Structures are given as C-alpha cells and as structure tokens.
C-alpha cells in the first residue's frame, strides 16, 4: 500500500500558521513512508473561490519548503461536485440516508433544547427530495465507532449519541462532511492528519466511509494551537497569517522548525536542529495531547538565533528585500541612490548580532543613508 496523505485547506485569503503545521506534518509523514502528498483546495464555498487565494496557499507552501512540483495537485474540491452528488444519491438509494424537511426552529420546539442535535423526526416518514429538504445520514442506533488515531489512540464514540447528520442541502449540494470524505476516497487517501477541531466530525465521516464500502483511513488529530491566554489561535484576535511573519522577516527555516516544536521535541536537550533531524525523528504518536502554545516571543528569539547562524553572504541576501522593498515589503525610508552596499557590508556583522527579525535591519542602518 502506498501511503497517500493530503493537505486540504479552505481558502480564506491568508495562510494560518496552524495550516502550515498540518501541511508540514503531512509532508514529513509522506517522506518517512515513501508516500505521496496531495494538495486539495476545498473551494466549494463560492465566496472562497478566488484564484489569488489559491495562489497565496501555493506560495506560502513554497516558502515553508513544500514546493510546487514536488507534490500531487492542487486538486479543487469544486470540480468533484458530480462525485459528491453521486455518493449522496447512492446513500439515499440504499436507505442509508433520508430526506428531512425540518427547520432548526421546529427541532428546537420539539426537543426544547438548542444543544441537542437532530431528533430523528423524519427518519421513517419516507419523504422524497423537494424544496427545503436536506438529506440526512441515518446513523446506527447501536454499537460504537472506534477511530484509529495516530495521535489520540482509539477514541470511541457511541453511535446512539451521533445525530442523523446532514450530508446534502436541499439544492443537492454536498456539505463538508460528505464532500471531504468523497474526495479523500477519490484521491486514495490512506492517512488523514489534521487539526483536532475535526475530531468530532471523525466518527461521522468514518461511518460514511463504511457506508460507501471503502476502508476508512488511519486518522491523526493534532491538538490545536493556542495564544498566551490559552485561547484557540484566531485570525480576529491573533497574528496567525504565515505571510505576515514572512513579511516581517522571519526566516522560513526558523518558522518551520518552530512550528514542528509545537507539542513535540526532537531527541536530546535540543530545540534548534537541522530540518533533516526533524524529518527523521518526528513521530505523530509523540505529539502532546494538550493544546500547543504559540509563543511569539520564543519564535522571535528563535529567529534571532537562526539569523546569527547565517554566514555574511547569506545574511546580506536575506536582508536585501528590506533594503530595497518588494510587492509585500515596504520600501526603506532612504532614497535608493543613497544606499551604499560597502557601508552596509561594514555594519552588517554587528547588525546581525542585534536584530531578531529582518525588518529591523532598516531601523538599524537607516541613519547611514538618510
Ligand atoms: N478544509 C478543511 C479545513 O480547512 C479540511 C479539514 C480536513 O483536513 O479534513 O479545516
């Protein structure tokens, strides 16, 4: 069996550091097992279908070391709508799914509770498709679903506690739970490594794999990343975009090493190690079960150490974008003609011992050229 893993981001306009970590973990797992890394863009939400967002994902992956041409894809979820519908139709045809015309308010009125899931009202009403009718998967009333998970062991879910969940909307389009499974099947995915926030979806998805007659993948749910207040890292509250770290002057090598240290450490008393050591030693079962703290101060210090480890030519090369400006990095405050590379070379060794992120080079040398 060839190991096939995938990274399946939904385009959001920026590349979340948690996504970068998942991508790296999948990438390493594929490397270690002689497997294939597949990139799938989950673009079924029409509002999320912007080509520049996909381009942003590809270039962020490139930056972090997962380069175009070295993986399979990108595939686009939206092009598999036919497969999604066929799976929904098949489940309905085989009696594994049924149409339901209940609104959320009706369910709440019946159950008296906004937290319980669907109450099964339409289970045996034999409704056909129609306006306002969603398709629900009939979960088993008995037994349990055991998820084989490389990080969590064997989380076990009682089937009777799993609601009959929606798999397709009234317009026939599949929801995430089904589309994601069908795509993984279509792409021959053997191991699904992703963030723990998807663990509650997993028993439902595993039931879909089984109902569609395909052996489920092995799962690996990695604990989420949190901020200093132990809140899940969020794009509204925290700096989460990989691009903003890149444009501030974090080195890709420092960033990817740091991301891999979230909830894991290499052998010995080491944190900064060559990437080849991470690739060799990283093991999903060793990843901590607790949320990982994304410590920006530590990342900064880490980056400073990486900067100091560069030789003088490498240091000049990584500073260049800040000394001239690029599409995403603002031009420095001096006139381009005022910049003198000989003068820069003379102060660079000292600057290299002082800065923690590359953007700081501008403040460090500007008095020389203003
Ligand atoms: N598009 C989903 C996400 O970004 C994919 C989840 C998964 O990896 O299965 O959360």
Short mmCIF file of C-alpha atoms and ligand atoms in Angstrom, two decimals:
data_model
loop_
_atom_site.label_atom_id
_atom_site.label_comp_id
_atom_site.label_asym_id
_atom_site.label_seq_id
_atom_site.Cartn_x
_atom_site.Cartn_y
_atom_site.Cartn_z
CA UNK A 1 0.00 0.00 0.00
CA UNK A 2 1.35 3.42 -0.91
CA UNK A 3 0.83 6.00 1.80
CA UNK A 4 -1.15 8.96 0.47
CA UNK A 5 -1.77 11.96 2.67
CA UNK A 6 -3.33 15.27 1.88
CA UNK A 7 -3.44 18.84 3.00
CA UNK A 8 -6.91 20.24 2.34
CA UNK A 9 -7.12 23.94 3.16
CA UNK A 10 -10.23 26.04 2.61
CA UNK A 11 -9.07 29.27 1.00
CA UNK A 12 -9.57 32.16 3.40
CA UNK A 13 -7.30 34.85 2.00
CA UNK A 14 -4.43 34.05 4.33
CA UNK A 15 -2.46 31.01 5.35
CA UNK A 16 -2.98 30.15 9.02
CA UNK A 17 0.12 29.03 10.93
CA UNK A 18 -1.91 26.02 12.13
CA UNK A 19 -2.44 25.06 8.50
CA UNK A 20 1.28 25.36 7.90
CA UNK A 21 1.92 22.99 10.79
CA UNK A 22 -0.60 20.44 9.45
CA UNK A 23 0.94 20.70 5.99
CA UNK A 24 4.43 20.08 7.38
CA UNK A 25 3.29 17.12 9.48
CA UNK A 26 1.63 15.55 6.45
CA UNK A 27 4.67 16.30 4.34
CA UNK A 28 7.05 14.64 6.80
CA UNK A 29 4.77 11.63 7.20
CA UNK A 30 4.75 11.18 3.42
CA UNK A 31 8.57 11.49 3.28
CA UNK A 32 9.07 8.98 6.06
CA UNK A 33 6.82 6.42 4.40
CA UNK A 34 7.84 6.87 0.79
CA UNK A 35 4.36 8.24 0.26
CA UNK A 36 2.63 10.93 -1.74
CA UNK A 37 1.49 14.35 -0.50
CA UNK A 38 -1.66 15.61 -2.18
CA UNK A 39 -2.83 19.22 -2.09
CA UNK A 40 -6.58 19.74 -2.32
CA UNK A 41 -8.15 23.18 -2.22
CA UNK A 42 -11.57 22.93 -0.54
CA UNK A 43 -13.18 25.69 -2.53
CA UNK A 44 -16.84 24.67 -2.58
CA UNK A 45 -17.92 27.84 -0.83
CA UNK A 46 -18.33 30.17 -3.84
CA UNK A 47 -17.21 33.17 -1.79
CA UNK A 48 -13.94 31.33 -1.20
CA UNK A 49 -13.21 30.74 -4.81
CA UNK A 50 -10.70 33.42 -5.56
CA UNK A 51 -7.71 32.41 -7.69
CA UNK A 52 -5.37 34.76 -5.80
CA UNK A 53 -6.23 32.95 -2.57
CA UNK A 54 -5.18 29.65 -4.10
CA UNK A 55 -2.01 31.30 -5.33
CA UNK A 56 -1.43 32.54 -1.77
CA UNK A 57 -1.65 28.95 -0.48
CA UNK A 58 0.80 27.68 -3.11
CA UNK A 59 3.33 30.42 -2.44
CA UNK A 60 3.06 30.03 1.35
CA UNK A 61 3.69 26.28 0.95
CA UNK A 62 6.66 27.05 -1.31
CA UNK A 63 8.08 29.38 1.30
CA UNK A 64 7.78 26.82 4.08
CA UNK A 65 9.56 24.23 1.95
CA UNK A 66 6.74 22.30 0.27
CA UNK A 67 7.50 23.28 -3.25
CA UNK A 68 5.30 23.25 -6.33
CA UNK A 69 6.00 20.22 -8.47
CA UNK A 70 7.07 18.10 -5.50
CA UNK A 71 3.51 17.09 -4.60
CA UNK A 72 0.35 15.94 -6.35
CA UNK A 73 -2.22 18.59 -7.16
CA UNK A 74 -3.58 21.08 -6.46
CA UNK A 75 -6.96 19.46 -6.93
CA UNK A 76 -10.04 21.60 -6.46
CA UNK A 77 -12.98 20.27 -4.47
CA UNK A 78 -15.45 22.19 -6.63
CA UNK A 79 -14.57 20.04 -9.64
CA UNK A 80 -15.74 16.91 -7.83
CA UNK A 81 -19.34 18.02 -7.27
CA UNK A 82 -20.57 15.19 -9.51
CA UNK A 83 -18.85 12.57 -7.33
CA UNK A 84 -20.29 14.16 -4.18
CA UNK A 85 -23.83 14.08 -5.55
CA UNK A 86 -23.41 10.50 -6.78
CA UNK A 87 -22.37 9.41 -3.27
CA UNK A 88 -25.36 11.20 -1.71
CA UNK A 89 -27.71 9.62 -4.24
CA UNK A 90 -26.25 6.20 -3.59
CA UNK A 91 -26.65 6.50 0.18
CA UNK A 92 -30.26 7.58 -0.30
CA UNK A 93 -30.90 4.74 -2.77
CA UNK A 94 -29.53 2.20 -0.30
CA UNK A 95 -31.66 3.52 2.56
CA UNK A 96 -28.64 4.87 4.42
CA UNK A 97 -29.90 8.44 4.12
CA UNK A 98 -33.32 10.08 4.15
CA UNK A 99 -34.87 13.43 3.29
CA UNK A 100 -35.83 15.72 6.11
CA UNK A 101 -37.95 18.85 5.91
CA UNK A 102 -37.50 20.06 9.49
CA UNK A 103 -36.29 23.55 10.20
CA UNK A 104 -33.95 24.16 13.11
CA UNK A 105 -36.70 26.00 14.96
CA UNK A 106 -39.02 23.02 14.62
CA UNK A 107 -36.37 20.70 16.05
CA UNK A 108 -35.77 23.08 18.97
CA UNK A 109 -39.51 23.41 19.58
CA UNK A 110 -39.79 19.62 19.79
CA UNK A 111 -36.69 18.92 21.85
CA UNK A 112 -36.87 22.09 23.95
CA UNK A 113 -33.10 22.32 23.68
CA UNK A 114 -30.77 24.25 21.39
CA UNK A 115 -27.85 21.93 22.09
CA UNK A 116 -29.20 18.52 21.25
CA UNK A 117 -28.81 17.52 17.65
CA UNK A 118 -31.47 16.32 15.28
CA UNK A 119 -34.22 14.23 16.90
CA UNK A 120 -34.86 11.84 14.00
CA UNK A 121 -38.36 13.15 13.32
CA UNK A 122 -38.24 12.44 9.55
CA UNK A 123 -36.42 9.11 9.82
CA UNK A 124 -39.36 6.98 8.86
CA UNK A 125 -41.51 9.48 7.01
CA UNK A 126 -40.24 8.31 3.60
CA UNK A 127 -40.08 11.84 2.24
CA UNK A 128 -38.72 12.34 -1.27
CA UNK A 129 -36.49 15.16 -2.40
CA UNK A 130 -38.04 18.61 -2.53
CA UNK A 131 -37.84 22.26 -1.68
CA UNK A 132 -36.40 22.81 1.80
CA UNK A 133 -35.48 19.13 2.26
CA UNK A 134 -31.98 18.18 3.27
CA UNK A 135 -30.56 14.69 3.06
CA UNK A 136 -29.55 13.16 6.39
CA UNK A 137 -27.37 10.14 7.06
CA UNK A 138 -29.06 7.52 9.22
CA UNK A 139 -26.55 6.82 11.98
CA UNK A 140 -26.66 3.37 13.61
CA UNK A 141 -28.72 3.11 16.81
CA UNK A 142 -26.35 0.68 18.42
CA UNK A 143 -22.71 -0.12 18.71
CA UNK A 144 -19.77 2.21 18.70
CA UNK A 145 -17.40 3.76 16.21
CA UNK A 146 -13.75 3.34 17.05
CA UNK A 147 -11.43 5.79 15.37
CA UNK A 148 -7.85 4.61 14.93
CA UNK A 149 -5.83 7.74 15.52
CA UNK A 150 -2.05 8.05 15.42
CA UNK A 151 -2.10 10.84 18.00
CA UNK A 152 -5.12 10.09 20.18
CA UNK A 153 -5.07 6.30 20.30
CA UNK A 154 -8.56 4.90 19.81
CA UNK A 155 -11.23 7.49 20.61
CA UNK A 156 -14.52 5.64 20.80
CA UNK A 157 -17.93 7.14 20.07
CA UNK A 158 -21.29 5.64 20.95
CA UNK A 159 -23.34 5.54 17.77
CA UNK A 160 -26.61 6.33 19.53
CA UNK A 161 -25.14 9.69 20.53
CA UNK A 162 -24.35 10.60 16.93
CA UNK A 163 -27.24 12.53 15.40
CA UNK A 164 -28.54 11.83 11.91
CA UNK A 165 -26.41 14.50 10.29
CA UNK A 166 -26.98 16.39 7.05
CA UNK A 167 -24.92 15.22 4.06
CA UNK A 168 -26.56 17.27 1.29
CA UNK A 169 -28.52 20.52 1.18
CA UNK A 170 -31.92 20.86 -0.43
CA UNK A 171 -30.30 22.01 -3.69
CA UNK A 172 -28.47 18.67 -3.81
CA UNK A 173 -25.02 20.03 -3.00
CA UNK A 174 -22.96 18.02 -0.51
CA UNK A 175 -21.89 19.55 2.80
CA UNK A 176 -18.29 19.47 4.06
CA UNK A 177 -18.63 16.14 5.93
CA UNK A 178 -19.52 14.22 2.78
CA UNK A 179 -17.53 16.19 0.19
CA UNK A 180 -14.36 15.83 2.27
CA UNK A 181 -14.85 12.04 2.58
CA UNK A 182 -15.68 11.51 -1.09
CA UNK A 183 -12.63 13.49 -2.15
CA UNK A 184 -10.39 11.53 0.19
CA UNK A 185 -11.76 8.32 -1.31
CA UNK A 186 -11.42 9.56 -4.86
CA UNK A 187 -7.83 10.58 -4.19
CA UNK A 188 -6.95 7.30 -2.48
CA UNK A 189 -6.02 8.93 0.82
CA UNK A 190 -4.73 6.43 3.37
CA UNK A 191 -3.95 8.72 6.35
CA UNK A 192 -5.78 11.88 7.37
CA UNK A 193 -3.61 14.14 9.54
CA UNK A 194 -5.40 17.33 10.57
CA UNK A 195 -6.31 19.62 13.46
CA UNK A 196 -8.12 18.23 16.48
CA UNK A 197 -11.07 20.52 15.92
CA UNK A 198 -12.16 17.94 13.33
CA UNK A 199 -12.15 15.02 15.77
CA UNK A 200 -15.91 15.38 16.49
CA UNK A 201 -16.52 15.03 12.73
CA UNK A 202 -14.46 11.89 12.51
CA UNK A 203 -16.92 9.21 13.72
CA UNK A 204 -19.49 10.64 11.31
CA UNK A 205 -17.00 10.63 8.47
CA UNK A 206 -15.83 7.14 9.30
CA UNK A 207 -19.47 5.94 9.14
CA UNK A 208 -19.67 7.49 5.67
CA UNK A 209 -16.53 5.65 4.54
CA UNK A 210 -18.01 2.39 5.80
CA UNK A 211 -21.42 3.06 4.25
CA UNK A 212 -19.74 3.76 0.91
CA UNK A 213 -17.90 0.46 1.20
CA UNK A 214 -14.32 1.73 1.47
CA UNK A 215 -11.87 1.03 4.27
CA UNK A 216 -11.52 4.23 6.33
CA UNK A 217 -8.16 5.95 6.55
CA UNK A 218 -5.98 5.97 9.64
CA UNK A 219 -6.52 9.30 11.37
CA UNK A 220 -4.18 11.65 13.18
CA UNK A 221 -5.73 14.56 15.08
CA UNK A 222 -3.20 17.06 16.30
CA UNK A 223 -4.09 19.37 19.23
CA UNK A 224 -4.92 22.95 18.33
CA UNK A 225 -2.62 25.92 18.78
CA UNK A 226 -3.48 28.50 21.47
CA UNK A 227 -2.35 32.01 22.44
CA UNK A 228 -0.92 33.13 25.79
CA UNK A 229 -4.44 33.17 27.27
CA UNK A 230 -4.94 29.56 26.21
CA UNK A 231 -7.49 30.65 23.62
CA UNK A 232 -7.54 28.93 20.27
CA UNK A 233 -5.45 30.99 17.85
CA UNK A 234 -7.91 33.06 15.86
CA UNK A 235 -7.49 35.39 12.94
CA UNK A 236 -9.59 38.08 14.62
CA UNK A 237 -7.50 38.15 17.79
CA UNK A 238 -4.04 36.92 16.99
CA UNK A 239 -1.43 37.27 14.32
CA UNK A 240 -1.95 33.97 12.53
CA UNK A 241 -1.08 34.60 8.90
CA UNK A 242 2.11 32.89 7.83
CA UNK A 243 2.53 35.65 5.23
CA UNK A 244 2.70 38.33 7.90
CA UNK A 245 5.54 36.52 9.66
CA UNK A 246 7.28 36.10 6.32
CA UNK A 247 6.90 39.79 5.51
CA UNK A 248 8.11 40.84 8.93
CA UNK A 249 11.33 38.99 8.35
CA UNK A 250 11.05 35.58 9.92
CA UNK A 251 13.21 33.04 8.15
CA UNK A 252 11.38 30.08 6.65
CA UNK A 253 13.82 27.68 8.31
CA UNK A 254 13.15 29.19 11.75
CA UNK A 255 9.41 29.21 11.19
CA UNK A 256 9.12 25.61 10.11
CA UNK A 257 11.38 24.39 12.86
CA UNK A 258 9.31 26.34 15.41
CA UNK A 259 6.01 25.04 14.02
CA UNK A 260 7.21 21.46 14.40
CA UNK A 261 8.14 22.12 18.04
CA UNK A 262 4.54 22.91 18.92
CA UNK A 263 3.71 19.87 21.02
CA UNK A 264 6.79 17.90 20.05
CA UNK A 265 10.57 17.96 20.57
CA UNK A 266 13.48 16.17 18.94
CA UNK A 267 15.64 13.82 20.99
CA UNK A 268 18.18 15.18 23.44
CA UNK A 269 18.01 18.58 25.00
CA UNK A 270 17.72 20.40 21.70
CA UNK A 271 15.25 22.68 20.04
CA UNK A 272 17.15 24.12 17.10
CA UNK A 273 18.04 21.19 14.93
CA UNK A 274 18.67 20.71 11.22
CA UNK A 275 15.50 20.04 9.28
CA UNK A 276 16.83 16.58 8.37
CA UNK A 277 16.67 15.67 12.09
CA UNK A 278 13.04 16.78 12.28
CA UNK A 279 12.25 14.75 9.17
CA UNK A 280 13.90 11.72 10.66
CA UNK A 281 12.66 11.91 14.23
CA UNK A 282 9.17 13.40 14.13
CA UNK A 283 6.51 10.88 15.17
CA UNK A 284 2.79 11.63 15.44
CA UNK A 285 2.27 9.36 18.49
CA UNK A 286 4.79 11.54 20.35
CA UNK A 287 2.79 14.72 19.85
CA UNK A 288 1.43 16.07 23.12
CA UNK A 289 -2.32 15.77 23.74
CA UNK A 290 -2.52 19.28 25.18
CA UNK A 291 -3.06 22.41 23.13
CA UNK A 292 0.24 23.89 21.98
CA UNK A 293 1.13 27.45 22.97
CA UNK A 294 2.21 29.61 20.06
CA UNK A 295 4.77 31.75 21.85
CA UNK A 296 5.62 34.69 19.61
CA UNK A 297 8.42 35.82 21.95
CA UNK A 298 10.05 32.44 21.72
CA UNK A 299 9.63 32.40 17.96
CA UNK A 300 11.32 35.80 17.81
CA UNK A 301 14.25 34.60 19.88
CA UNK A 302 14.42 31.51 17.73
CA UNK A 303 14.51 33.61 14.59
CA UNK A 304 17.31 35.72 16.03
CA UNK A 305 19.33 32.55 16.60
CA UNK A 306 18.74 31.49 13.02
CA UNK A 307 19.81 34.92 11.79
CA UNK A 308 23.04 34.70 13.79
CA UNK A 309 23.79 31.29 12.31
CA UNK A 310 23.88 32.70 8.75
CA UNK A 311 27.22 33.47 7.09
CA UNK A 312 27.76 37.05 5.94
CA UNK A 313 26.71 36.42 2.34
CA UNK A 314 23.54 34.66 3.40
CA UNK A 315 22.78 37.48 5.81
CA UNK A 316 23.18 40.12 3.07
CA UNK A 317 20.95 38.07 0.77
CA UNK A 318 18.11 37.67 3.28
CA UNK A 319 18.27 41.41 4.15
CA UNK A 320 18.05 42.50 0.51
CA UNK A 321 14.23 42.60 0.26
CA UNK A 322 14.09 45.00 3.24
CA UNK A 323 16.84 47.21 1.86
CA UNK A 324 15.01 47.65 -1.46
CA UNK A 325 11.34 46.81 -0.85
CA UNK A 326 9.16 44.31 -2.74
CA UNK A 327 5.45 43.91 -3.58
CA UNK A 328 4.72 43.00 0.02
CA UNK A 329 7.62 44.64 1.88
CA UNK A 330 7.60 48.46 2.05
CA UNK A 331 10.50 50.37 0.51
CA UNK A 332 13.00 51.69 3.10
CA UNK A 333 12.86 55.41 4.03
CA UNK A 334 16.06 56.43 2.22
CA UNK A 335 16.50 57.42 -1.45
CA UNK A 336 17.58 54.32 -3.43
CA UNK A 337 20.70 56.20 -4.64
CA UNK A 338 21.75 56.94 -1.06
CA UNK A 339 22.22 53.27 -0.27
CA UNK A 340 25.85 52.22 -0.24
CA UNK A 341 26.45 48.48 -0.20
CA UNK A 342 30.05 48.90 1.03
CA UNK A 343 28.85 50.84 4.07
CA UNK A 344 26.14 48.26 4.65
CA UNK A 345 28.70 45.45 4.48
CA UNK A 346 30.77 47.20 7.13
CA UNK A 347 27.92 47.42 9.66
CA UNK A 348 26.18 44.16 8.75
CA UNK A 349 28.19 41.92 11.14
CA UNK A 350 27.13 44.00 14.13
CA UNK A 351 23.55 44.30 12.91
CA UNK A 352 23.44 40.55 12.57
CA UNK A 353 24.12 40.14 16.27
CA UNK A 354 21.35 42.57 17.24
CA UNK A 355 18.23 42.00 15.17
CA UNK A 356 15.61 39.32 15.78
CA UNK A 357 13.52 39.80 12.62
CA UNK A 358 14.82 41.04 9.29
CA UNK A 359 12.54 44.09 9.06
CA UNK A 360 14.55 45.54 11.97
CA UNK A 361 17.55 45.92 9.69
CA UNK A 362 16.00 49.10 8.28
CA UNK A 363 15.89 50.89 11.65
CA UNK A 364 19.34 49.61 12.42
CA UNK A 365 21.04 51.12 9.35
CA UNK A 366 18.79 54.00 8.25
CA UNK A 367 20.85 56.75 9.88
CA UNK A 368 23.66 55.83 7.47
CA UNK A 369 21.63 56.52 4.34
CA UNK A 370 19.07 59.16 5.26
N1 LIG B 1 -11.00 22.27 4.58
C1 LIG B 1 -10.96 21.71 5.90
C2 LIG B 1 -10.26 22.68 6.81
O1 LIG B 1 -9.51 23.52 6.34
C3 LIG B 1 -10.25 20.38 5.80
C4 LIG B 1 -10.30 19.55 7.01
C5 LIG B 1 -9.57 18.27 6.83
O2 LIG B 1 -8.34 18.30 6.79
O3 LIG B 1 -10.22 17.23 6.66
O4 LIG B 1 -10.48 22.67 8.00
#
